[in-house]
Short mmCIF file of C-alpha atoms in Angstrom, two decimals:
data_model
loop_
_atom_site.label_atom_id
_atom_site.label_comp_id
_atom_site.label_asym_id
_atom_site.label_seq_id
_atom_site.Cartn_x
_atom_site.Cartn_y
_atom_site.Cartn_z
CA MET A 284 90.69 115.23 100.56
CA GLY A 285 93.40 115.99 103.03
CA THR A 286 94.08 112.74 104.16
CA THR A 287 96.07 109.54 103.09
CA TYR A 288 94.97 106.46 101.33
CA HIS A 289 95.73 102.82 101.34
CA ILE A 290 94.88 100.15 98.73
CA THR A 291 95.79 96.34 98.92
CA ILE A 292 94.91 94.10 95.78
CA ARG A 293 95.11 90.91 94.39
CA PRO A 294 95.61 92.21 90.78
CA ALA A 295 94.14 90.79 87.53
CA ALA A 296 96.29 89.37 84.76
CA GLY A 297 97.91 92.21 82.64
CA LYS A 298 97.14 95.13 84.95
CA THR A 299 100.35 96.92 86.01
CA LEU A 300 100.44 98.71 89.30
CA PRO A 301 101.70 102.22 88.02
CA ARG A 302 98.74 102.15 85.64
CA LEU A 303 96.48 101.52 88.36
CA GLN A 304 97.96 104.04 90.71
CA GLN A 305 97.28 106.80 87.80
CA GLY A 306 93.72 105.56 87.59
CA VAL A 307 93.12 105.77 91.30
CA ASP A 308 94.90 109.20 91.46
CA SER A 309 92.69 110.24 88.41
CA VAL A 310 89.57 109.29 90.37
CA LEU A 311 90.42 111.07 93.47
CA ALA A 312 91.41 114.21 91.58
CA GLU A 313 88.04 114.36 90.07
CA ILE A 314 86.41 114.03 93.33
CA ASN A 315 88.46 116.82 94.75
CA ARG A 316 87.69 118.98 91.82
CA GLN A 317 84.00 118.52 92.61
CA MET A 318 83.94 118.53 96.38
CA SER A 319 86.91 119.92 97.95
CA THR A 320 86.46 123.14 100.20
CA TRP A 321 90.30 123.60 99.86
CA LEU A 322 90.13 124.32 96.16
CA PRO A 323 88.65 127.72 95.33
CA GLU A 324 87.25 126.75 91.81
CA SER A 325 85.86 123.44 92.91
CA GLU A 326 82.31 122.88 92.18
CA ILE A 327 81.35 123.32 96.00
CA SER A 328 83.65 126.29 96.46
CA ARG A 329 81.99 128.12 93.77
CA PHE A 330 78.32 127.02 95.05
CA ASN A 331 79.44 128.40 98.62
CA ARG A 332 80.19 131.85 97.01
CA LEU A 333 76.77 132.06 95.35
CA PRO A 334 74.36 134.51 96.67
CA ALA A 335 70.77 132.79 97.73
CA GLY A 336 68.37 132.03 95.06
CA THR A 337 70.93 131.33 92.25
CA TRP A 338 70.67 128.08 90.65
CA MET A 339 73.98 126.00 89.86
CA ARG A 340 74.16 122.93 87.67
CA LEU A 341 76.22 120.06 89.36
CA SER A 342 78.05 117.17 88.17
CA PRO A 343 76.03 113.98 88.53
CA GLU A 344 78.66 112.63 91.05
CA PHE A 345 78.42 115.72 93.43
CA LEU A 346 74.65 115.55 92.85
CA ALA A 347 74.50 111.84 93.85
CA VAL A 348 76.49 113.10 97.14
CA ILE A 349 73.84 115.79 97.86
CA ARG A 350 70.74 113.57 97.29
CA LEU A 351 72.34 110.79 99.63
CA SER A 352 72.95 113.48 102.24
CA PHE A 353 69.37 114.50 102.20
CA GLN A 354 68.10 110.94 102.58
CA VAL A 355 70.37 110.50 105.50
CA TRP A 356 69.30 113.99 106.80
CA ASN A 357 65.54 112.89 106.67
CA TRP A 358 66.51 109.67 108.26
CA THR A 359 68.26 111.14 111.29
CA ASN A 360 65.71 113.98 111.92
CA HIS A 361 68.05 116.58 110.70
CA ARG A 362 71.08 115.47 112.86
CA PHE A 363 73.31 114.85 109.60
CA ASP A 364 73.52 118.32 107.98
CA LEU A 365 76.08 119.42 105.36
CA THR A 366 75.58 122.85 106.28
CA VAL A 367 76.80 122.44 110.10
CA TYR A 368 80.57 123.51 109.42
CA PRO A 369 80.42 127.01 110.67
CA LEU A 370 79.19 125.69 114.10
CA VAL A 371 81.85 123.07 114.06
CA THR A 372 84.57 125.98 113.54
CA LEU A 373 82.83 128.15 116.12
CA TRP A 374 83.42 125.59 118.74
CA GLY A 375 86.98 125.31 117.93
CA PHE A 376 87.24 122.22 115.59
CA GLY A 377 88.19 124.08 112.34
CA PRO A 378 91.48 124.20 110.60
CA GLU A 379 92.72 127.02 112.71
CA GLN A 380 92.40 125.91 116.24
CA GLU A 381 93.02 128.79 118.97
CA THR A 382 95.09 128.31 122.13
CA GLY A 383 93.19 129.16 125.43
CA TRP A 384 89.85 127.98 123.66
CA GLN A 385 86.65 128.70 125.36
CA PRO A 386 82.95 127.88 124.54
CA PRO A 387 81.21 130.33 122.37
CA ALA A 388 78.91 132.63 123.36
CA VAL A 389 75.09 131.94 122.99
CA THR A 390 74.57 134.91 120.85
CA ALA A 391 77.35 133.58 118.27
CA ILE A 392 75.63 130.17 118.17
CA ASP A 393 72.20 131.63 117.56
CA SER A 394 73.71 133.97 114.86
CA ILE A 395 75.07 131.10 112.87
CA ARG A 396 72.23 128.93 113.42
CA ARG A 397 70.21 131.21 111.34
CA ARG A 398 71.95 130.57 108.27
CA ILE A 399 72.54 126.79 108.38
CA GLY A 400 70.12 123.66 107.85
CA MET A 401 69.60 121.62 104.61
CA GLU A 402 66.00 122.86 104.52
CA HIS A 403 67.54 125.83 102.94
CA LEU A 404 68.73 123.88 99.92
CA GLN A 405 66.73 123.00 96.83
CA ILE A 406 67.23 120.47 94.06
CA ARG A 407 65.88 121.11 90.55
CA GLY A 408 66.88 118.58 88.08
CA ASP A 409 70.67 118.58 88.18
CA SER A 410 70.72 121.92 89.72
CA LEU A 411 70.91 123.20 93.42
CA ARG A 412 70.35 126.56 95.12
CA LYS A 413 70.10 128.05 98.49
CA ASP A 414 67.39 130.31 99.98
CA VAL A 415 69.86 132.02 102.67
CA ASP A 416 72.87 133.98 102.04
CA GLY A 417 75.97 132.89 103.81
CA LEU A 418 75.10 129.27 103.81
CA GLU A 419 77.90 126.90 102.93
CA LEU A 420 78.32 123.29 102.33
CA ASP A 421 80.94 120.95 103.68
CA VAL A 422 80.92 117.39 102.64
CA ASN A 423 83.68 115.83 104.76
CA ALA A 424 81.24 113.54 106.56
CA ILE A 425 80.40 111.81 103.46
CA ALA A 426 83.06 112.40 100.86
CA LYS A 427 85.88 110.29 102.16
CA GLY A 428 83.27 107.39 101.98
CA TYR A 429 82.06 108.32 98.59
CA GLY A 430 85.75 108.35 97.40
CA VAL A 431 86.36 104.85 98.88
CA ASP A 432 83.27 103.84 96.93
CA ARG A 433 84.54 105.44 93.44
CA VAL A 434 87.77 103.63 93.90
CA GLY A 435 86.56 100.42 94.58
CA ARG A 436 84.16 100.72 91.46
CA TYR A 437 87.20 101.70 89.37
CA LEU A 438 89.25 98.73 90.56
CA GLU A 439 86.22 96.50 89.76
CA ARG A 440 86.00 97.91 86.06
CA GLN A 441 89.77 96.92 85.90
CA GLY A 442 89.03 93.43 86.56
CA ILE A 443 90.17 93.29 90.17
CA GLY A 444 87.54 91.46 92.38
CA ASN A 445 89.80 91.23 95.40
CA TYR A 446 90.95 94.48 97.10
CA LEU A 447 90.53 96.51 100.32
CA VAL A 448 90.47 100.38 99.69
CA GLU A 449 91.13 102.69 102.83
CA ILE A 450 90.82 106.56 102.89
CA GLY A 451 91.19 108.29 105.86
CA GLY A 452 89.92 105.25 108.04
CA GLU A 453 87.07 104.61 105.82
CA VAL A 454 86.99 101.20 104.13
CA ARG A 455 85.40 99.16 101.24
CA CYS A 456 86.35 95.53 100.35
CA ARG A 457 85.63 92.87 98.04
CA GLY A 458 86.54 89.24 97.80
CA HIS A 459 89.31 87.91 99.99
CA LYS A 460 92.91 88.78 100.86
CA PRO A 461 95.72 86.73 99.85
CA GLY A 462 95.40 83.29 101.11
CA GLY A 463 91.65 83.29 100.80
CA LYS A 464 90.91 84.62 104.12
CA PRO A 465 88.38 87.51 104.83
CA TRP A 466 89.76 90.95 105.22
CA SER A 467 90.56 92.21 108.73
CA ILE A 468 89.38 95.70 109.73
CA GLY A 469 90.40 97.09 112.85
CA ILE A 470 88.29 99.28 115.35
CA ASP A 471 90.34 101.31 117.49
CA ARG A 472 89.93 101.91 121.22
CA PRO A 473 88.51 105.20 121.96
CA GLU A 474 91.32 106.56 124.12
CA TRP A 475 91.99 110.20 124.28
CA GLY A 476 94.48 111.37 121.66
CA SER A 477 95.52 107.78 120.43
CA LEU A 478 96.90 107.13 117.08
CA PRO A 479 95.17 105.32 114.50
CA GLY A 480 95.56 101.50 114.74
CA GLU A 481 97.63 101.93 118.20
CA ARG A 482 95.25 99.74 120.27
CA LEU A 483 92.09 97.94 118.86
CA ALA A 484 88.93 97.39 120.79
CA SER A 485 87.64 94.65 118.10
CA VAL A 486 88.35 93.30 114.72
CA LEU A 487 85.80 92.74 111.95
CA GLN A 488 85.94 89.95 109.36
CA LEU A 489 84.61 91.19 106.16
CA GLU A 490 84.45 89.84 102.75
CA ASP A 491 81.99 92.16 100.67
CA GLY A 492 81.10 95.44 102.21
CA ALA A 493 82.03 98.80 103.74
CA VAL A 494 82.96 100.11 107.19
CA ALA A 495 83.36 103.71 108.55
CA THR A 496 84.11 104.81 112.05
CA SER A 497 83.74 108.21 113.99
CA GLY A 498 84.70 108.87 117.41
CA ASP A 499 85.21 111.60 120.09
CA TYR A 500 88.83 110.66 121.16
CA ARG A 501 90.94 112.58 118.45
CA ALA A 502 89.21 115.95 118.21
CA PHE A 503 87.98 117.25 121.31
CA HIS A 504 88.32 119.94 124.05
CA SER A 505 89.11 119.61 127.75
CA VAL A 506 87.37 121.91 129.97
CA GLY A 507 87.93 121.10 133.65
CA ASP A 508 86.70 117.73 134.08
CA SER A 509 84.57 117.54 131.05
CA VAL A 510 85.44 116.70 127.44
CA ILE A 511 83.52 118.31 124.77
CA SER A 512 83.25 116.42 121.39
CA HIS A 513 83.72 117.88 117.78
CA ALA A 514 80.17 116.22 117.04
CA ILE A 515 77.99 119.12 116.94
CA ASP A 516 74.37 118.62 116.72
CA PRO A 517 72.84 120.97 114.11
CA THR A 518 69.51 121.15 115.61
CA THR A 519 70.70 122.56 118.96
CA GLY A 520 74.20 124.29 117.85
CA ARG A 521 75.88 122.35 120.56
CA PRO A 522 78.20 119.36 121.10
CA ALA A 523 76.30 116.08 121.29
CA GLN A 524 75.79 115.14 125.03
CA ASP A 525 75.53 111.39 124.42
CA ARG A 526 78.28 109.13 125.69
CA VAL A 527 78.93 107.52 122.42
CA ALA A 528 82.96 107.36 122.03
CA SER A 529 82.89 105.55 118.90
CA ALA A 530 80.34 104.61 116.10
CA THR A 531 81.32 102.12 113.34
CA VAL A 532 78.81 101.46 110.59
CA VAL A 533 78.88 98.39 108.17
CA ALA A 534 77.22 98.94 104.99
CA ASP A 535 77.27 97.87 101.20
CA SER A 536 77.98 101.70 100.58
CA CYS A 537 80.97 103.43 102.32
CA ALA A 538 79.29 106.93 101.68
CA LEU A 539 76.29 105.71 103.39
CA ALA A 540 78.33 104.11 106.41
CA ASP A 541 80.49 107.29 106.51
CA ALA A 542 77.45 109.39 106.96
CA LEU A 543 75.72 107.30 109.33
CA ALA A 544 78.85 106.96 111.55
CA THR A 545 78.84 110.67 111.91
CA SER A 546 75.16 110.70 112.56
CA LEU A 547 75.39 108.19 115.45
CA MET A 548 77.81 110.25 117.26
CA VAL A 549 75.04 113.04 117.24
CA MET A 550 71.95 110.90 117.59
CA GLY A 551 73.13 108.78 120.58
CA ALA A 552 73.17 105.12 121.28
CA GLU A 553 69.23 104.65 121.73
CA ARG A 554 67.84 106.76 118.77
CA GLY A 555 70.87 105.84 116.67
CA MET A 556 70.32 102.01 117.07
CA ARG A 557 66.57 102.32 116.28
CA LEU A 558 67.64 103.91 112.98
CA ILE A 559 70.17 101.34 112.21
CA GLU A 560 67.63 98.36 112.76
CA SER A 561 65.42 100.04 110.32
CA LEU A 562 67.74 99.99 107.41
CA PRO A 563 68.31 96.72 105.61
CA GLY A 564 71.75 95.49 105.29
CA VAL A 565 73.23 98.13 107.66
CA GLU A 566 74.87 97.48 111.07
CA ALA A 567 76.59 99.15 113.88
CA TYR A 568 78.98 98.80 116.61
CA LEU A 569 79.17 101.41 119.24
CA LEU A 570 81.43 101.89 122.11
CA ILE A 571 79.56 103.87 125.05
CA ARG A 572 81.64 106.01 127.35
CA GLU A 573 81.28 104.69 131.03
CA THR A 574 84.16 106.38 132.57
CA PRO A 575 87.10 108.30 131.09
CA THR A 576 88.84 105.44 130.78
CA GLY A 577 86.09 102.68 130.26
CA TRP A 578 83.46 101.82 127.70
CA ARG A 579 81.05 99.07 126.98
CA PRO A 580 80.16 97.77 123.36
CA VAL A 581 76.52 98.02 121.88
CA MET A 582 75.76 96.16 118.68
CA SER A 583 73.03 95.93 116.24
CA SER A 584 71.12 92.69 116.09
#
């Protein structure tokens, strides 16, 4: 997944940490085998190389991620889109960022927009195909959360009812931390270029649930007095124009929280909060940028 993970548990009797570590690593290795664009023979990489019109059978886990992504795509009026990565790269937020970056030309944006969009994907049973050549999937906006859920379920199968799993900043917890208190989960202040956990805007107390956060303050471009966010709106091909600096979502599923947090960065506060209020068991905490160094919180009911 290209990131780190951290797990805190109150282990069940008879469970040794090395054996649990081995099990967790196996879970994450399998997710990479299915969904890592860095592995040339992963399921997602093989799908991305397929020509249009070719059906490919997917593993149940990868198919579950695709189905959930379609659900969020519909909820967000297409602002959450697994095919948007070529636009993200075009705007200079890919793995190889250029020095002396300049915004891309309108013609380049329009050219890429012709081969993105989840409307070009079709599911039939356990198989997936695309109807336009060059369309590629990238599940970074949901895969970390899905990995958190899978590791949590693995720990529960091992009889562990008190744990906190964190992968790349996305979190799932159950039960209590040592001492019987709820788990504490920090929300970073959206300060440009700040390190994770360096300064906190708020702290959540959570016993059972999942949390994911997206923000504009670590991946961005400065152009004159303007800051361009990595949150690209697939419906326009351009960075989101709303002033959401940070979006934190609490849900039972970390995969869902991960996808929604990404979506809120693109949808903006007003539309995003209407969606959150319509979803049972889902809450959100937004930080709206008022000035380059100031923001205000907006919370769901």
